[in-house]
JSON list of C-alpha atoms in Angstrom, two decimals:
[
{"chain": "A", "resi": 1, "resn": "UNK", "atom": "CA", "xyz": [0.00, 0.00, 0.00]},
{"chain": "A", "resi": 2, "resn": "UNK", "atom": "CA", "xyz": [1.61, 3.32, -1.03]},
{"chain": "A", "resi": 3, "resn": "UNK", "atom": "CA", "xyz": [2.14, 5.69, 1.91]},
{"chain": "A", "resi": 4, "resn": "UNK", "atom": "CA", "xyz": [1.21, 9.74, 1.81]},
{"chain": "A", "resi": 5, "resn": "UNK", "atom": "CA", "xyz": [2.89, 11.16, -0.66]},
{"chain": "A", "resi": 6, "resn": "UNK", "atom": "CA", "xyz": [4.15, 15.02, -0.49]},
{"chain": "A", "resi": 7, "resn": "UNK", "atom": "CA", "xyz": [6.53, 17.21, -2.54]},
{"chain": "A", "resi": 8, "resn": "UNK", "atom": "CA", "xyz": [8.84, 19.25, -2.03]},
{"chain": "A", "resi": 9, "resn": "UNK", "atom": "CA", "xyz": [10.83, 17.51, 0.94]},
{"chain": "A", "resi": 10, "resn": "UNK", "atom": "CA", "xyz": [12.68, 20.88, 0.99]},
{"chain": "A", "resi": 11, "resn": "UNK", "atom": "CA", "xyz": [11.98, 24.00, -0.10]},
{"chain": "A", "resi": 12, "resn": "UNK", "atom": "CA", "xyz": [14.04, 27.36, 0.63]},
{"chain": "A", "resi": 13, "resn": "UNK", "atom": "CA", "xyz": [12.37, 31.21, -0.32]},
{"chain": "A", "resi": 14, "resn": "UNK", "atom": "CA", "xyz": [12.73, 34.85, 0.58]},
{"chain": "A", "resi": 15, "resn": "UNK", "atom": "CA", "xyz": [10.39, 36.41, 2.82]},
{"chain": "A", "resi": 16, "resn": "UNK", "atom": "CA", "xyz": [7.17, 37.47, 1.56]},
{"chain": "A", "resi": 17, "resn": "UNK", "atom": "CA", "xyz": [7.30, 35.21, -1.71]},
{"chain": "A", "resi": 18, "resn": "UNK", "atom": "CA", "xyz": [4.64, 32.48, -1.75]},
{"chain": "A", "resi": 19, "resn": "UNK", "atom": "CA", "xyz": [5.18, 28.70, -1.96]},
{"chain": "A", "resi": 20, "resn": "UNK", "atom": "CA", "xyz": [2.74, 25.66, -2.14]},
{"chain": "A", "resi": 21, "resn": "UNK", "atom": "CA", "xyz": [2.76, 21.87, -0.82]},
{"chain": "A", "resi": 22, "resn": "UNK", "atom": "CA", "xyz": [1.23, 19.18, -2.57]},
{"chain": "A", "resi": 23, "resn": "UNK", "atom": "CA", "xyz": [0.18, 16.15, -0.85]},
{"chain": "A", "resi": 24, "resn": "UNK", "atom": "CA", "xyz": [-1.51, 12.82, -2.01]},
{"chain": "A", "resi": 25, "resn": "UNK", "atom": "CA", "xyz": [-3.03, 10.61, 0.45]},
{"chain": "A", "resi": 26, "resn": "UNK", "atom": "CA", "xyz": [-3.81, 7.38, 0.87]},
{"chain": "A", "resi": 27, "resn": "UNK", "atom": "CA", "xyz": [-5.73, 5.63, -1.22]},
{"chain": "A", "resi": 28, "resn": "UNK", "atom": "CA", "xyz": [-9.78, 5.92, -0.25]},
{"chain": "A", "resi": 29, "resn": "UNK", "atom": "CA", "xyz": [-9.05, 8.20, 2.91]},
{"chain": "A", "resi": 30, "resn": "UNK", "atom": "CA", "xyz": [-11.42, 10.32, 2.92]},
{"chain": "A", "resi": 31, "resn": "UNK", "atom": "CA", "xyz": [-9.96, 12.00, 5.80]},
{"chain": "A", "resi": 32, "resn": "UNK", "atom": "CA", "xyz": [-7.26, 14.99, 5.33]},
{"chain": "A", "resi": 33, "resn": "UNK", "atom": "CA", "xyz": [-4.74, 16.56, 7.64]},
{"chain": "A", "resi": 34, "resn": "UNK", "atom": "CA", "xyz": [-2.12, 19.78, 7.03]},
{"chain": "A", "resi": 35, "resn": "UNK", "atom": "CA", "xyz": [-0.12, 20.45, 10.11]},
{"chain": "A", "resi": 36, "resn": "UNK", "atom": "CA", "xyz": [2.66, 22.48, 10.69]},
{"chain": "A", "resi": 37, "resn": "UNK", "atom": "CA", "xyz": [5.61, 20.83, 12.92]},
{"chain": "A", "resi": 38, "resn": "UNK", "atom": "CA", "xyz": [8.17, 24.33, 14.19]},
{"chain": "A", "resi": 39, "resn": "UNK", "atom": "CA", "xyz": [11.25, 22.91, 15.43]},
{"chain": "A", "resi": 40, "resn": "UNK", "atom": "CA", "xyz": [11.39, 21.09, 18.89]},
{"chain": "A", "resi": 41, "resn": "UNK", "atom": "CA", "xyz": [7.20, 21.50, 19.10]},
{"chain": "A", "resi": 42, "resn": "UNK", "atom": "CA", "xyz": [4.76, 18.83, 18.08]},
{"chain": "A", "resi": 43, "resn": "UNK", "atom": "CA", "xyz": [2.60, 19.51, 15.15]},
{"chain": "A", "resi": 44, "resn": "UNK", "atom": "CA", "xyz": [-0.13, 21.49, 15.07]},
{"chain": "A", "resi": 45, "resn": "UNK", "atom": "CA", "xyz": [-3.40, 21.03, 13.02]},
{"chain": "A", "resi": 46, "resn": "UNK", "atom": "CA", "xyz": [-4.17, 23.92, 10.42]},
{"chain": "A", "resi": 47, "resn": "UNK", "atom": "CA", "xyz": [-7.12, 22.01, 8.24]},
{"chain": "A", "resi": 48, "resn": "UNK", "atom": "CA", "xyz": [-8.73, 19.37, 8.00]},
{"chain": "A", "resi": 49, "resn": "UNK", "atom": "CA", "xyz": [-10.82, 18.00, 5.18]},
{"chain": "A", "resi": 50, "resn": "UNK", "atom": "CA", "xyz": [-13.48, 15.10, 5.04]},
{"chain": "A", "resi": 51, "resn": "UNK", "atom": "CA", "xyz": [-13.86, 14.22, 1.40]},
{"chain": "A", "resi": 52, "resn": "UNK", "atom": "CA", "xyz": [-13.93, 17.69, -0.11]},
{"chain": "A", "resi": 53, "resn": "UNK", "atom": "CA", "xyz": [-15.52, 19.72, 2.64]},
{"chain": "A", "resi": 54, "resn": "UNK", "atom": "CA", "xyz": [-13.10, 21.53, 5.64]},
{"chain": "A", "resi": 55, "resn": "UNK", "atom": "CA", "xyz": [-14.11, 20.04, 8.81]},
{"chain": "A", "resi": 56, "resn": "UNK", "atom": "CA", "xyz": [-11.43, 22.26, 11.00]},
{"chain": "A", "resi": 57, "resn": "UNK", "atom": "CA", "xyz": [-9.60, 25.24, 10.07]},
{"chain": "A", "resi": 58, "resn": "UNK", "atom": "CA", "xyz": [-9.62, 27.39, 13.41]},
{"chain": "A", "resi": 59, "resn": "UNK", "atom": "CA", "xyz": [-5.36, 27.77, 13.70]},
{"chain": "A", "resi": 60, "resn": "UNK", "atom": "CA", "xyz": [-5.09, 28.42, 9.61]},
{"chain": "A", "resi": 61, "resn": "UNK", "atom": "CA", "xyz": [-3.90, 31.92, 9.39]},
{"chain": "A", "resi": 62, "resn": "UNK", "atom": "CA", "xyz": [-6.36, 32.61, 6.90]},
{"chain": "A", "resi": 63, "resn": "UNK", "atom": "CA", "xyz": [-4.69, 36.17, 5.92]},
{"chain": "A", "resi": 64, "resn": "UNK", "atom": "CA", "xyz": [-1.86, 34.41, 4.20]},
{"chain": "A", "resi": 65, "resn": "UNK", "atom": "CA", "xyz": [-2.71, 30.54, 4.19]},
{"chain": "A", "resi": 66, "resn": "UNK", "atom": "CA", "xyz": [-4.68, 28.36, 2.55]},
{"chain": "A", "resi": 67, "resn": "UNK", "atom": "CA", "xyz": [-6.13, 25.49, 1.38]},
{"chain": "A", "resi": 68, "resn": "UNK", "atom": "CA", "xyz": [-7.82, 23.33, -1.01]},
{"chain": "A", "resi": 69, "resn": "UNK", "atom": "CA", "xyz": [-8.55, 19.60, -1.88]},
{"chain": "A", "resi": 70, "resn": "UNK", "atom": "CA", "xyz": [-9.50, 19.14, -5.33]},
{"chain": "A", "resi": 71, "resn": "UNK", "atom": "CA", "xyz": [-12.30, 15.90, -6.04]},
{"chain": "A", "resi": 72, "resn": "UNK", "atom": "CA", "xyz": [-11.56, 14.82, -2.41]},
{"chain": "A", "resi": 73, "resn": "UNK", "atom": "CA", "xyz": [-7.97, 13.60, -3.45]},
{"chain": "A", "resi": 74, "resn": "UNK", "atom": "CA", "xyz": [-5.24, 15.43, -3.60]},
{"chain": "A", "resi": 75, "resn": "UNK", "atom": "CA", "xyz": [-4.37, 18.65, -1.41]},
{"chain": "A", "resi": 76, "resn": "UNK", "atom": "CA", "xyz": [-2.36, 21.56, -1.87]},
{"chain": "A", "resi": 77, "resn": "UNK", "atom": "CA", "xyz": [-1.54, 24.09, 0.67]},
{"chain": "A", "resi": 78, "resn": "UNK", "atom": "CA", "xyz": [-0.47, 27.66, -0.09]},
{"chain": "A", "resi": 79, "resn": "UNK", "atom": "CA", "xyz": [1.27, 30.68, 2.08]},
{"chain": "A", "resi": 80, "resn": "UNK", "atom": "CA", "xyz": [1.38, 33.76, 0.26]},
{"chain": "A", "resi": 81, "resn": "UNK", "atom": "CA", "xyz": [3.12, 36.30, 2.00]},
{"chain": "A", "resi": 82, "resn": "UNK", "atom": "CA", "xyz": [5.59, 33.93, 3.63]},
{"chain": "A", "resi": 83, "resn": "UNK", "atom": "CA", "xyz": [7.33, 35.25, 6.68]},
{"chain": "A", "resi": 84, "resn": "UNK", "atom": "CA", "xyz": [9.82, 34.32, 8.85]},
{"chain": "A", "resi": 85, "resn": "UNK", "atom": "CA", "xyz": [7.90, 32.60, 11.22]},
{"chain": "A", "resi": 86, "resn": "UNK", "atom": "CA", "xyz": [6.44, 30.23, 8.86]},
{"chain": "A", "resi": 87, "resn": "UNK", "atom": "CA", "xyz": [9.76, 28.18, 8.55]},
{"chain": "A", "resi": 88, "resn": "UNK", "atom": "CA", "xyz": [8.79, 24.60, 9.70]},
{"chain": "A", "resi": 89, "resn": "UNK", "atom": "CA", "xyz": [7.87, 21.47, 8.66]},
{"chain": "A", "resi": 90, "resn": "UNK", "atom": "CA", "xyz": [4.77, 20.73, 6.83]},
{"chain": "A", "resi": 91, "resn": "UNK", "atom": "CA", "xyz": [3.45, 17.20, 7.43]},
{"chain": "A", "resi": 92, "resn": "UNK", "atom": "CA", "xyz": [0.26, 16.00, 5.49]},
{"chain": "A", "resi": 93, "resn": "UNK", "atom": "CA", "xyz": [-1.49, 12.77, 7.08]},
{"chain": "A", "resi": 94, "resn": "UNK", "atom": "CA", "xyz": [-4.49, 11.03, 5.64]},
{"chain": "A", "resi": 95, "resn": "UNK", "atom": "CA", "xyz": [-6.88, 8.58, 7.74]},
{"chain": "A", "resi": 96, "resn": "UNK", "atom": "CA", "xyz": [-9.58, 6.46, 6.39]},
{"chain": "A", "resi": 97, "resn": "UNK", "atom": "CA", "xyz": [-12.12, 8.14, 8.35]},
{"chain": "A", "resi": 98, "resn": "UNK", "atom": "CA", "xyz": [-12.57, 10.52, 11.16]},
{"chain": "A", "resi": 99, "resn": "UNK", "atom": "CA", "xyz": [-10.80, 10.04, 14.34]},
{"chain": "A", "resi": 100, "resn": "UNK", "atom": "CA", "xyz": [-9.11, 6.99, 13.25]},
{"chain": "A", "resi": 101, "resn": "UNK", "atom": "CA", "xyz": [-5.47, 6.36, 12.99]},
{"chain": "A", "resi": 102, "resn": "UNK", "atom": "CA", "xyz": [-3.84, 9.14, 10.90]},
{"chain": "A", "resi": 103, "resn": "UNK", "atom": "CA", "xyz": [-0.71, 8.17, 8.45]},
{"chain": "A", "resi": 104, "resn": "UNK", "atom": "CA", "xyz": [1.70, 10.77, 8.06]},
{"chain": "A", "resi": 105, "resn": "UNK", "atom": "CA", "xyz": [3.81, 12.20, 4.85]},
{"chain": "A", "resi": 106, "resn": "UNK", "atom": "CA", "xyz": [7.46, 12.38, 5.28]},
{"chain": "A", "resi": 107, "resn": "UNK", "atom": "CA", "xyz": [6.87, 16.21, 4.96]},
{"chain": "A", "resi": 108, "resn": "UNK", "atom": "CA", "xyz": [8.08, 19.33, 3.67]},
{"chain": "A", "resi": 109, "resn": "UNK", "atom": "CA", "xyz": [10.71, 21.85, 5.19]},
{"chain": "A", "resi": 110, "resn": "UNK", "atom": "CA", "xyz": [10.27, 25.20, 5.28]},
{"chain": "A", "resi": 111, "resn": "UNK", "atom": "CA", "xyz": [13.12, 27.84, 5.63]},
{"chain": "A", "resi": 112, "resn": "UNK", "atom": "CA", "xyz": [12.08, 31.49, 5.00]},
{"chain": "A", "resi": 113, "resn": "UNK", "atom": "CA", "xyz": [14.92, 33.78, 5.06]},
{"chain": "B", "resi": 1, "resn": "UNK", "atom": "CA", "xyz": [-10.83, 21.24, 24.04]},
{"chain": "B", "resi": 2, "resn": "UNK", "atom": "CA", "xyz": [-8.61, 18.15, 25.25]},
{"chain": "B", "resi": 3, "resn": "UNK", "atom": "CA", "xyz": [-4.59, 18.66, 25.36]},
{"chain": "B", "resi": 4, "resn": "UNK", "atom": "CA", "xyz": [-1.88, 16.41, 26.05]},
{"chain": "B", "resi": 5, "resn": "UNK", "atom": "CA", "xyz": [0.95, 16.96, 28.09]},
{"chain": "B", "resi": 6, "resn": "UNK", "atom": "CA", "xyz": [4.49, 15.50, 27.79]},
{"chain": "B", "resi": 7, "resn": "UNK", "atom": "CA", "xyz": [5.97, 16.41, 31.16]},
{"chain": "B", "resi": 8, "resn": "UNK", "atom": "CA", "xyz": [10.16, 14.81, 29.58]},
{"chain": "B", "resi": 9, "resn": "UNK", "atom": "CA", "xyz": [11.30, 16.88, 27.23]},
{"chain": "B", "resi": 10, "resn": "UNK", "atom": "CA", "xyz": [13.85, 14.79, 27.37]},
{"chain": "B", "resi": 11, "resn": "UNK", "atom": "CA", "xyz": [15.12, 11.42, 28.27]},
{"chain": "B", "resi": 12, "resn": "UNK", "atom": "CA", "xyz": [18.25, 9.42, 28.21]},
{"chain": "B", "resi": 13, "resn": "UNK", "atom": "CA", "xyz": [18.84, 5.99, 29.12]},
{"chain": "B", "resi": 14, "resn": "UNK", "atom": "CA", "xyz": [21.32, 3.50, 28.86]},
{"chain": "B", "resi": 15, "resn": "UNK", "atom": "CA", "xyz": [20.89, 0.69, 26.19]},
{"chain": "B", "resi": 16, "resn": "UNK", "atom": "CA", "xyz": [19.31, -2.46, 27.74]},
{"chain": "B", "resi": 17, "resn": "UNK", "atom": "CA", "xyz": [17.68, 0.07, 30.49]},
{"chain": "B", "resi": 18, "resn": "UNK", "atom": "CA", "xyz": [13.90, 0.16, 30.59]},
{"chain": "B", "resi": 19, "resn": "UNK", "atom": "CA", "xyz": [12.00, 3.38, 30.10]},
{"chain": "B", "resi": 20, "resn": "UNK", "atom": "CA", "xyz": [8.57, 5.01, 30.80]},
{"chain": "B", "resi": 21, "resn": "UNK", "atom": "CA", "xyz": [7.56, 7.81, 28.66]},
{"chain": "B", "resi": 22, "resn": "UNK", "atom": "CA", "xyz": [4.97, 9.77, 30.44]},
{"chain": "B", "resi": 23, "resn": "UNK", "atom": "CA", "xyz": [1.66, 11.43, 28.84]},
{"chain": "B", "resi": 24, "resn": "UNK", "atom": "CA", "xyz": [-1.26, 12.85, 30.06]},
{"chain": "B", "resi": 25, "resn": "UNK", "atom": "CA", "xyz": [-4.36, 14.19, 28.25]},
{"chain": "B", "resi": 26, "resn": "UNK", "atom": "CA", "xyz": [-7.71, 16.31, 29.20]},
{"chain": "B", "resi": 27, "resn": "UNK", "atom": "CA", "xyz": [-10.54, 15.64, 27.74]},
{"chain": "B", "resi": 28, "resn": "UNK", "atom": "CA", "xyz": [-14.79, 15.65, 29.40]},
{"chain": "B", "resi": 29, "resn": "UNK", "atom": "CA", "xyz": [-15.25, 12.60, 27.35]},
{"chain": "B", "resi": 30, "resn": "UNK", "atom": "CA", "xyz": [-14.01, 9.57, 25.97]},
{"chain": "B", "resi": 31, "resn": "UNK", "atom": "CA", "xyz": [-11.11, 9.79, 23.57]},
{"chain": "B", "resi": 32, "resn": "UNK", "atom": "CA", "xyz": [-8.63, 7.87, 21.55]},
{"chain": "B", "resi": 33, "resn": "UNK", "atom": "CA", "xyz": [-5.37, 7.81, 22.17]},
{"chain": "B", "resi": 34, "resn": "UNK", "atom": "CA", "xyz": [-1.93, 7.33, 20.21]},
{"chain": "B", "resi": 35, "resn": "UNK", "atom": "CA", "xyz": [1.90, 7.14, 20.50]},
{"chain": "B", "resi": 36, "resn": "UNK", "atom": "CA", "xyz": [4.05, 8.28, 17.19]},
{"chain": "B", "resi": 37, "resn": "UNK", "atom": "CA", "xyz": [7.45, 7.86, 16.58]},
{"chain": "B", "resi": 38, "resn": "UNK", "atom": "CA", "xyz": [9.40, 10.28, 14.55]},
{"chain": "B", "resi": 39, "resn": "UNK", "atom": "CA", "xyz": [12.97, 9.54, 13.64]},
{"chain": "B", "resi": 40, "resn": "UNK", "atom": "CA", "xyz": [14.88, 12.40, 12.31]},
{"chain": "B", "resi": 41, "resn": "UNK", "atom": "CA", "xyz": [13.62, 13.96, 8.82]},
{"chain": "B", "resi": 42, "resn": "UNK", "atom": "CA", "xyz": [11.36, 11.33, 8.53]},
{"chain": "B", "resi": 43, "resn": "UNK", "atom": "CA", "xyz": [7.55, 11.89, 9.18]},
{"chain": "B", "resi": 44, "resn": "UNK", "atom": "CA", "xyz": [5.51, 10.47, 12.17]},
{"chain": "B", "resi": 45, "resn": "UNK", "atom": "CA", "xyz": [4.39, 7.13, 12.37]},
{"chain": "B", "resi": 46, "resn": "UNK", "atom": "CA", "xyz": [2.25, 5.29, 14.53]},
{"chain": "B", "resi": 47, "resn": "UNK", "atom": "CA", "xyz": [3.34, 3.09, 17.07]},
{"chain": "B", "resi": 48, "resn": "UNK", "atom": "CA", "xyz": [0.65, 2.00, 19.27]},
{"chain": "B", "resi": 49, "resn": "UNK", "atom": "CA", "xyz": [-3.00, 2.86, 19.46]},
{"chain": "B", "resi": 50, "resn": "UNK", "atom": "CA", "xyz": [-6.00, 2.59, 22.44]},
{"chain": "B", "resi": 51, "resn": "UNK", "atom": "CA", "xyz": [-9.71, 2.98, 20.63]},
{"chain": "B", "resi": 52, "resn": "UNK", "atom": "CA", "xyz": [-11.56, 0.01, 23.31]},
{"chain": "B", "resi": 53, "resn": "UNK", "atom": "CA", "xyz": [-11.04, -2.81, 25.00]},
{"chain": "B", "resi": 54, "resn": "UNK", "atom": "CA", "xyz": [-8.17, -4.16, 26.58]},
{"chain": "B", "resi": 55, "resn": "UNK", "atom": "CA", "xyz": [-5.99, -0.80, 28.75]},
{"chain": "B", "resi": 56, "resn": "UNK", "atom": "CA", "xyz": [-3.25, -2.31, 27.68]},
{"chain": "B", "resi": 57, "resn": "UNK", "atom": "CA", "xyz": [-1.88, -2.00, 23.86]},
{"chain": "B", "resi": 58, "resn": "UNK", "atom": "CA", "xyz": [1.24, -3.17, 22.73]},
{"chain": "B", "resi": 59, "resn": "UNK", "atom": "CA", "xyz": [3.74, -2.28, 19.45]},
{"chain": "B", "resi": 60, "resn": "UNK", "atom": "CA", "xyz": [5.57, -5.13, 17.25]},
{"chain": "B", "resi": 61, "resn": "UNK", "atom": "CA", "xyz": [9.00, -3.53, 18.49]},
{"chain": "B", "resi": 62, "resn": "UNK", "atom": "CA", "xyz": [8.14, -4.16, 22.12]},
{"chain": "B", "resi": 63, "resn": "UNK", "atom": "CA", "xyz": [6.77, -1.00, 23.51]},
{"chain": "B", "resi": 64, "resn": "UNK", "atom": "CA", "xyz": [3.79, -1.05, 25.31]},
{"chain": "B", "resi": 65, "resn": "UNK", "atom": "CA", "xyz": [1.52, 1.83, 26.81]},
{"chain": "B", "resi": 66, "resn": "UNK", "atom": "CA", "xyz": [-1.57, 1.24, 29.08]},
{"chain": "B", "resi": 67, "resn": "UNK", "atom": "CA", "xyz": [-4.31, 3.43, 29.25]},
{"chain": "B", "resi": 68, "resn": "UNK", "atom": "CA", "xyz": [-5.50, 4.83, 32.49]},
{"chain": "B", "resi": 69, "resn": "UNK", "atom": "CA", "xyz": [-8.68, 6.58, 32.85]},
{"chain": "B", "resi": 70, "resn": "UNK", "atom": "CA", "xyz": [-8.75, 7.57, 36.13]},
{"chain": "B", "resi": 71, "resn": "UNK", "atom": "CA", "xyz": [-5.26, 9.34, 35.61]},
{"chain": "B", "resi": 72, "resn": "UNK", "atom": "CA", "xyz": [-6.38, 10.40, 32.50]},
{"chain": "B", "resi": 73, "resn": "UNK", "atom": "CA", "xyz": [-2.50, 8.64, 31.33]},
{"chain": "B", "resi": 74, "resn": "UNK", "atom": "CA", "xyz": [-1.20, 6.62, 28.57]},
{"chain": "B", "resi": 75, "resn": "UNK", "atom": "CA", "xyz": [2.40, 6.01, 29.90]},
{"chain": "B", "resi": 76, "resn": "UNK", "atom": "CA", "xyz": [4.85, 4.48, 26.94]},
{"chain": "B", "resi": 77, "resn": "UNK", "atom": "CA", "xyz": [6.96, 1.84, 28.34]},
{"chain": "B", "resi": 78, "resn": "UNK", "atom": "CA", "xyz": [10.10, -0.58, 26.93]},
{"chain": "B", "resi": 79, "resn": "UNK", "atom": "CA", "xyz": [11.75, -2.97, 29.55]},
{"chain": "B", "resi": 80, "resn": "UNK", "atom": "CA", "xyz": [14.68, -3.16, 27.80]},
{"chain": "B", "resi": 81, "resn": "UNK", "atom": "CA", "xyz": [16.00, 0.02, 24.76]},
{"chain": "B", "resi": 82, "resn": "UNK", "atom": "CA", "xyz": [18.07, -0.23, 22.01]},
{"chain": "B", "resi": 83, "resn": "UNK", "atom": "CA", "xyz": [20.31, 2.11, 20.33]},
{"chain": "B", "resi": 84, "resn": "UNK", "atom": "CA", "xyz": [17.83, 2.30, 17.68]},
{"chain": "B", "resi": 85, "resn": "UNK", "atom": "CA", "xyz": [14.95, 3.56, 19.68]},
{"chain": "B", "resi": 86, "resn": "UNK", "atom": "CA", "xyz": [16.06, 7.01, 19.21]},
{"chain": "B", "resi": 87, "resn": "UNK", "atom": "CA", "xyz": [14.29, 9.07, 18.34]},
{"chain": "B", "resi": 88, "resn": "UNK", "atom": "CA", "xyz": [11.49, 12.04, 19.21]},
{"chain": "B", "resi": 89, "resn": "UNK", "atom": "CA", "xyz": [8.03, 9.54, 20.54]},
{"chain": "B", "resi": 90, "resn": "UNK", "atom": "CA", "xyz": [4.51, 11.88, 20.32]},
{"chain": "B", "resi": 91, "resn": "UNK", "atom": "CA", "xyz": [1.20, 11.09, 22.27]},
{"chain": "B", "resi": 92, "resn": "UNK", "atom": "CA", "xyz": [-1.74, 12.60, 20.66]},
{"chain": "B", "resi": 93, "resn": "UNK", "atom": "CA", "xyz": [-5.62, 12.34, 21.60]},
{"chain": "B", "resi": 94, "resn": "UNK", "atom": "CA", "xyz": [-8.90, 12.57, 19.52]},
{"chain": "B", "resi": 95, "resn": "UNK", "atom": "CA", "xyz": [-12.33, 13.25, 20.27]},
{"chain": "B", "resi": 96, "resn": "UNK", "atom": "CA", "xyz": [-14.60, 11.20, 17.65]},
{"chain": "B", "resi": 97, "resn": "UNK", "atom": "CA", "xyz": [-14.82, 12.99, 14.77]},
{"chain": "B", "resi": 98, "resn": "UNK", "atom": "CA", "xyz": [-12.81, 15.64, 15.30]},
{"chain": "B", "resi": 99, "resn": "UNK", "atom": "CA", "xyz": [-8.69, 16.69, 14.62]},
{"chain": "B", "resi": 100, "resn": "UNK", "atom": "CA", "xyz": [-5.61, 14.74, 16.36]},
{"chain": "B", "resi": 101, "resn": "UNK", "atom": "CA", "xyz": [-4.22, 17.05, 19.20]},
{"chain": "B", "resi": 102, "resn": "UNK", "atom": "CA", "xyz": [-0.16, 16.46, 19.58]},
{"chain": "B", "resi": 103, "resn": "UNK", "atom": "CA", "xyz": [1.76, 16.71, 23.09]},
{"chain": "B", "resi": 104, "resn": "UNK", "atom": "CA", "xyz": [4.96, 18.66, 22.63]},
{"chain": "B", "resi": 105, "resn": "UNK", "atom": "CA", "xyz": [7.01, 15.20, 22.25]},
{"chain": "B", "resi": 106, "resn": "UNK", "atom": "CA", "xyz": [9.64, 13.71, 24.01]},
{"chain": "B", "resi": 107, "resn": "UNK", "atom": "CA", "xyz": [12.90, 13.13, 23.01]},
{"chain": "B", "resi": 108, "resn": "UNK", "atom": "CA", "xyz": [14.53, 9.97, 23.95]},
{"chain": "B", "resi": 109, "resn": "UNK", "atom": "CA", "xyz": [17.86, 9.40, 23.62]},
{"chain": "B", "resi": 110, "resn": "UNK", "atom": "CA", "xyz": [19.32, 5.83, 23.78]},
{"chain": "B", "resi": 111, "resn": "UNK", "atom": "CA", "xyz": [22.90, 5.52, 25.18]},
{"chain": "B", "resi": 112, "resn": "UNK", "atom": "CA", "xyz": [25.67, 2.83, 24.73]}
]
C-alpha cells in the first residue's frame, strides 16, 4: 500500500514570496490533515478536510494561508506572503475516516529567510 | 478542548535500560489515544494505538503503553532500549470525529 505522498521535501524562499505543498493521500481516505511541525514543538493542526468539505480550520492563518482539496484527493496548501515565522515542517497525514489512525507524509521543510 | 501533556522533554537511558515515557491528556469525554514515533527527517508514524477494549496495547518492536482513565495517562513503556529507539516519541488524543491534538514530544535518547 503506497504511503502519503508530499513534494517538495525541501523547499528554501525569501520572505514574503509564496510557496505551495502538494500532498496525495492514501488511497480511499477520505480523511485529510495539514499540520505544521516548528522545530522542537509537536505539530499542530491547520485544516482538516473530510472528502472535499473543511471540517477544522480554526489555527489556519487565513490572511496568508490556505487550502484546497480538489475531487476529495489530492491537497495543496499555499502561504502567500511567507514570513519568517512560517519556517517549519509541513506534514500532510491522511486517515480512512474521522478520528481513526492518521498516516503521516514524510513532509516538507520550510526555511524562510 | 482536550490537550496532552508531555511532562520529559527529554530522556536518556542506557541501552538495555527500561523506560517510561509519560503522557497525560484532558478531555470531558471519551477519547482515543496514540503514540508516534518520529525519527529524524522522517515523518511520524504510529506506534501504538488505544480505541476500546483491553488498557493495555502493545507495538511489534516491544513497547507497550496502558491506558489509564482515572489518571487520565497513557504512559509508553520498553523494559529493555536499544540504540535504535532514538528518536522524538509523540502522544496525541482525539475526540470522535474531530482533529488529532499532539503533546509537545519527548525526546529519547538511547545511550551505549
Amino acid at each position: 500500500e503506497a504511503g502519503v505522498a508530499q513534494s517538495p521535501r525541501y523547499k528554501i524562499i525569501e520572505k514574503r514570496q509564496s510557496v505551495a505543498f502538494w500532498c496525495n493521500p492514501i488511497s480511499g481516505h477520505a480523511t485529510l490533515y495539514w499540520y505544521q511541525q516548528i522545530l522542537g514543538q509537536g505539530p499542530k493542526l491547520l485544516i482538516q478536510f473530510q472528502n472535499n468539505g473543511v471540517v477544522d480550520d480554526s489555527q489556519l492563518p487565513k490572511d496568508r494561508f490556505s487550502a484546497e482539496r480538489l475531487k476529495g484527493v489530492d491537497s495543496t496548501l499555499k502561504i502567500q506572503p511567507a514570513k519568517l515565522e512560517d519556517s517549519a515542517v509541513y506534514l500532510c497525514a491522511s486517515s480512512l475516516e474521522l478520528g481513526l489512525e492518521a498516516f503521516f507524509g514524510q513532509g516538507t521543510r520550510l526555511t524562510v529567510v | 478542548a482536550q490537550s496532552v501533556t508531555q511532562l520529559d522533554s527529554q530522556v536518556p537511558v542506557f541501552e538495555e535500560a527500561p523506560v517510561e515515557l509519560r503522557c497525560n491528556y484532558s478531555s470531558s469525554v471519551s477519547v482515543y489515544l496514540f503514540w508516534y514515533v518520529q525519527y529524524p527527517n522522517q515523518g511520524l508514524q504510529l506506534l501504538l494505538k488505544y480505541l476500546s477494549g483491553s488498557t493495555l496495547v502493545e507495538s511489534i518492536n516491544g513497547f507497550e503503553a496502558e491506558f489509564n482513565k482515572s489518571q487520565t495517562s497513557f504512559h509508553l513503556r520498553k523494559p529493555s532500549v536499544h540504540i535504535s529507539d532514538t528518536a522524538e516519541y509523540f502522544c496525541a488524543v482525539t475526540l470522535y470525529g474531530q482533529n488529532f491534538v499532539f503533546g509537545p514530544g519527548t525526546r529519547l535518547s538511547v545511550l551505549p
